[in-house]
Amino acid sequence: KQLNRLQRQAATARRYQNLKAEERIHQAQLLAMKLRAGRPIRDTSDIDRLLVVTGLNTFEEIQEVFEEYFPYDVMPERTIRWLSERLAR
C-alpha cells in the first residue's frame, strides 16, 4: 500500500516537473513575441512581468531568448531603448 502511494507521488512529481519545463518554454516564447512586437503601452507591462518571471536580468540574456525564437529578425529599436531604460533601474 505504501509502495503504491510512493509510486503515485513519484509519477505526480514527474508530471509537475514536465509542466514546469513547458511553462518556462511558453514564457520564453511569449517574451520573444512581445519583444518583437514592442508596442509601447500594450507590451511593456507584459515584458516587464515576463522578465521578472523568467529571471532574465541582462540585455544579453534577453537577446539570447529573442534570437532563439526569431533568429533572422532584429529586435525593434523602440524595444531596445525601453529595455535599456528598464535594465538601468
PDB file of C-alpha atoms in Angstrom:
ATOM      1  CA  LYS A   1       0.000   0.000   0.000  1.00  0.00           C
ATOM      2  CA  GLN A   2       2.754   2.446   0.933  1.00  0.00           C
ATOM      3  CA  LEU A   3       4.742   1.484  -2.173  1.00  0.00           C
ATOM      4  CA  ASN A   4       1.757   2.329  -4.398  1.00  0.00           C
ATOM      5  CA  ARG A   5       1.415   5.689  -2.693  1.00  0.00           C
ATOM      6  CA  LEU A   6       5.110   6.447  -3.212  1.00  0.00           C
ATOM      7  CA  GLN A   7       4.880   5.423  -6.866  1.00  0.00           C
ATOM      8  CA  ARG A   8       1.886   7.753  -7.365  1.00  0.00           C
ATOM      9  CA  GLN A   9       3.771  10.590  -5.679  1.00  0.00           C
ATOM     10  CA  ALA A  10       6.798   9.978  -7.901  1.00  0.00           C
ATOM     11  CA  ALA A  11       4.600   9.993 -11.021  1.00  0.00           C
ATOM     12  CA  THR A  12       2.949  13.214  -9.875  1.00  0.00           C
ATOM     13  CA  ALA A  13       6.351  14.809  -9.251  1.00  0.00           C
ATOM     14  CA  ARG A  14       7.495  13.855 -12.776  1.00  0.00           C
ATOM     15  CA  ARG A  15       4.324  15.350 -14.304  1.00  0.00           C
ATOM     16  CA  TYR A  16       4.861  18.527 -12.293  1.00  0.00           C
ATOM     17  CA  GLN A  17       8.477  18.793 -13.497  1.00  0.00           C
ATOM     18  CA  ASN A  18       7.349  18.368 -17.103  1.00  0.00           C
ATOM     19  CA  LEU A  19       4.652  21.017 -16.706  1.00  0.00           C
ATOM     20  CA  LYS A  20       7.125  23.471 -15.166  1.00  0.00           C
ATOM     21  CA  ALA A  21       9.552  22.876 -18.060  1.00  0.00           C
ATOM     22  CA  GLU A  22       6.750  23.530 -20.567  1.00  0.00           C
ATOM     23  CA  GLU A  23       5.759  26.655 -18.652  1.00  0.00           C
ATOM     24  CA  ARG A  24       9.315  28.029 -18.900  1.00  0.00           C
ATOM     25  CA  ILE A  25       9.311  27.395 -22.660  1.00  0.00           C
ATOM     26  CA  HIS A  26       5.961  29.146 -23.096  1.00  0.00           C
ATOM     27  CA  GLN A  27       7.118  32.112 -21.014  1.00  0.00           C
ATOM     28  CA  ALA A  28      10.241  32.458 -23.163  1.00  0.00           C
ATOM     29  CA  GLN A  29       8.198  32.196 -26.374  1.00  0.00           C
ATOM     30  CA  LEU A  30       5.737  34.808 -25.173  1.00  0.00           C
ATOM     31  CA  LEU A  31       8.568  37.118 -24.107  1.00  0.00           C
ATOM     32  CA  ALA A  32      10.198  36.816 -27.543  1.00  0.00           C
ATOM     33  CA  MET A  33       6.904  37.640 -29.276  1.00  0.00           C
ATOM     34  CA  LYS A  34       6.306  40.634 -27.004  1.00  0.00           C
ATOM     35  CA  LEU A  35       9.866  41.876 -27.601  1.00  0.00           C
ATOM     36  CA  ARG A  36       9.363  41.547 -31.341  1.00  0.00           C
ATOM     37  CA  ALA A  37       6.104  43.488 -31.288  1.00  0.00           C
ATOM     38  CA  GLY A  38       7.388  46.021 -28.748  1.00  0.00           C
ATOM     39  CA  ARG A  39       4.223  48.113 -28.718  1.00  0.00           C
ATOM     40  CA  PRO A  40       4.827  50.924 -26.219  1.00  0.00           C
ATOM     41  CA  ILE A  41       1.792  50.625 -23.982  1.00  0.00           C
ATOM     42  CA  ARG A  42       0.396  47.220 -24.799  1.00  0.00           C
ATOM     43  CA  ASP A  43       3.569  45.174 -24.432  1.00  0.00           C
ATOM     44  CA  THR A  44       5.860  46.916 -21.960  1.00  0.00           C
ATOM     45  CA  SER A  45       3.965  45.851 -18.847  1.00  0.00           C
ATOM     46  CA  ASP A  46       3.814  42.271 -20.160  1.00  0.00           C
ATOM     47  CA  ILE A  47       7.530  42.316 -20.974  1.00  0.00           C
ATOM     48  CA  ASP A  48       8.288  43.683 -17.527  1.00  0.00           C
ATOM     49  CA  ARG A  49       6.318  40.885 -15.853  1.00  0.00           C
ATOM     50  CA  LEU A  50       7.845  38.201 -18.080  1.00  0.00           C
ATOM     51  CA  LEU A  51      11.352  39.421 -17.255  1.00  0.00           C
ATOM     52  CA  VAL A  52      10.569  39.004 -13.566  1.00  0.00           C
ATOM     53  CA  VAL A  53       9.024  35.561 -14.065  1.00  0.00           C
ATOM     54  CA  THR A  54      11.830  34.269 -16.289  1.00  0.00           C
ATOM     55  CA  GLY A  55      14.562  35.790 -14.124  1.00  0.00           C
ATOM     56  CA  LEU A  56      16.311  37.421 -17.067  1.00  0.00           C
ATOM     57  CA  ASN A  57      18.410  40.355 -15.844  1.00  0.00           C
ATOM     58  CA  THR A  58      20.782  41.327 -18.613  1.00  0.00           C
ATOM     59  CA  PHE A  59      20.341  42.503 -22.169  1.00  0.00           C
ATOM     60  CA  GLU A  60      22.497  39.583 -23.339  1.00  0.00           C
ATOM     61  CA  GLU A  61      20.162  37.025 -21.724  1.00  0.00           C
ATOM     62  CA  ILE A  62      17.115  38.744 -23.189  1.00  0.00           C
ATOM     63  CA  GLN A  63      18.723  38.964 -26.636  1.00  0.00           C
ATOM     64  CA  GLU A  64      19.554  35.256 -26.470  1.00  0.00           C
ATOM     65  CA  VAL A  65      15.893  34.370 -25.867  1.00  0.00           C
ATOM     66  CA  PHE A  66      14.796  36.689 -28.683  1.00  0.00           C
ATOM     67  CA  GLU A  67      17.274  35.162 -31.126  1.00  0.00           C
ATOM     68  CA  GLU A  68      16.274  31.637 -30.148  1.00  0.00           C
ATOM     69  CA  TYR A  69      12.764  32.228 -31.491  1.00  0.00           C
ATOM     70  CA  PHE A  70      13.480  34.903 -34.124  1.00  0.00           C
ATOM     71  CA  PRO A  71      16.980  34.118 -35.418  1.00  0.00           C
ATOM     72  CA  TYR A  72      16.575  36.171 -38.606  1.00  0.00           C
ATOM     73  CA  ASP A  73      14.928  39.227 -37.036  1.00  0.00           C
ATOM     74  CA  VAL A  74      16.387  42.251 -35.332  1.00  0.00           C
ATOM     75  CA  MET A  75      14.789  43.450 -32.119  1.00  0.00           C
ATOM     76  CA  PRO A  76      12.979  46.745 -32.780  1.00  0.00           C
ATOM     77  CA  GLU A  77      14.870  49.878 -31.765  1.00  0.00           C
ATOM     78  CA  ARG A  78      11.975  51.043 -29.553  1.00  0.00           C
ATOM     79  CA  THR A  79      12.153  47.749 -27.650  1.00  0.00           C
ATOM     80  CA  ILE A  80      15.909  48.068 -27.206  1.00  0.00           C
ATOM     81  CA  ARG A  81      15.517  51.629 -25.887  1.00  0.00           C
ATOM     82  CA  TRP A  82      12.798  50.560 -23.449  1.00  0.00           C
ATOM     83  CA  LEU A  83      14.869  47.598 -22.256  1.00  0.00           C
ATOM     84  CA  SER A  84      17.912  49.819 -21.737  1.00  0.00           C
ATOM     85  CA  GLU A  85      15.865  52.155 -19.568  1.00  0.00           C
ATOM     86  CA  ARG A  86      14.254  49.287 -17.653  1.00  0.00           C
ATOM     87  CA  LEU A  87      17.535  47.476 -17.003  1.00  0.00           C
ATOM     88  CA  ALA A  88      19.187  50.716 -15.838  1.00  0.00           C
ATOM     89  CA  ARG A  89      16.706  50.943 -12.918  1.00  0.00           C
TER      90      ARG A  89
END
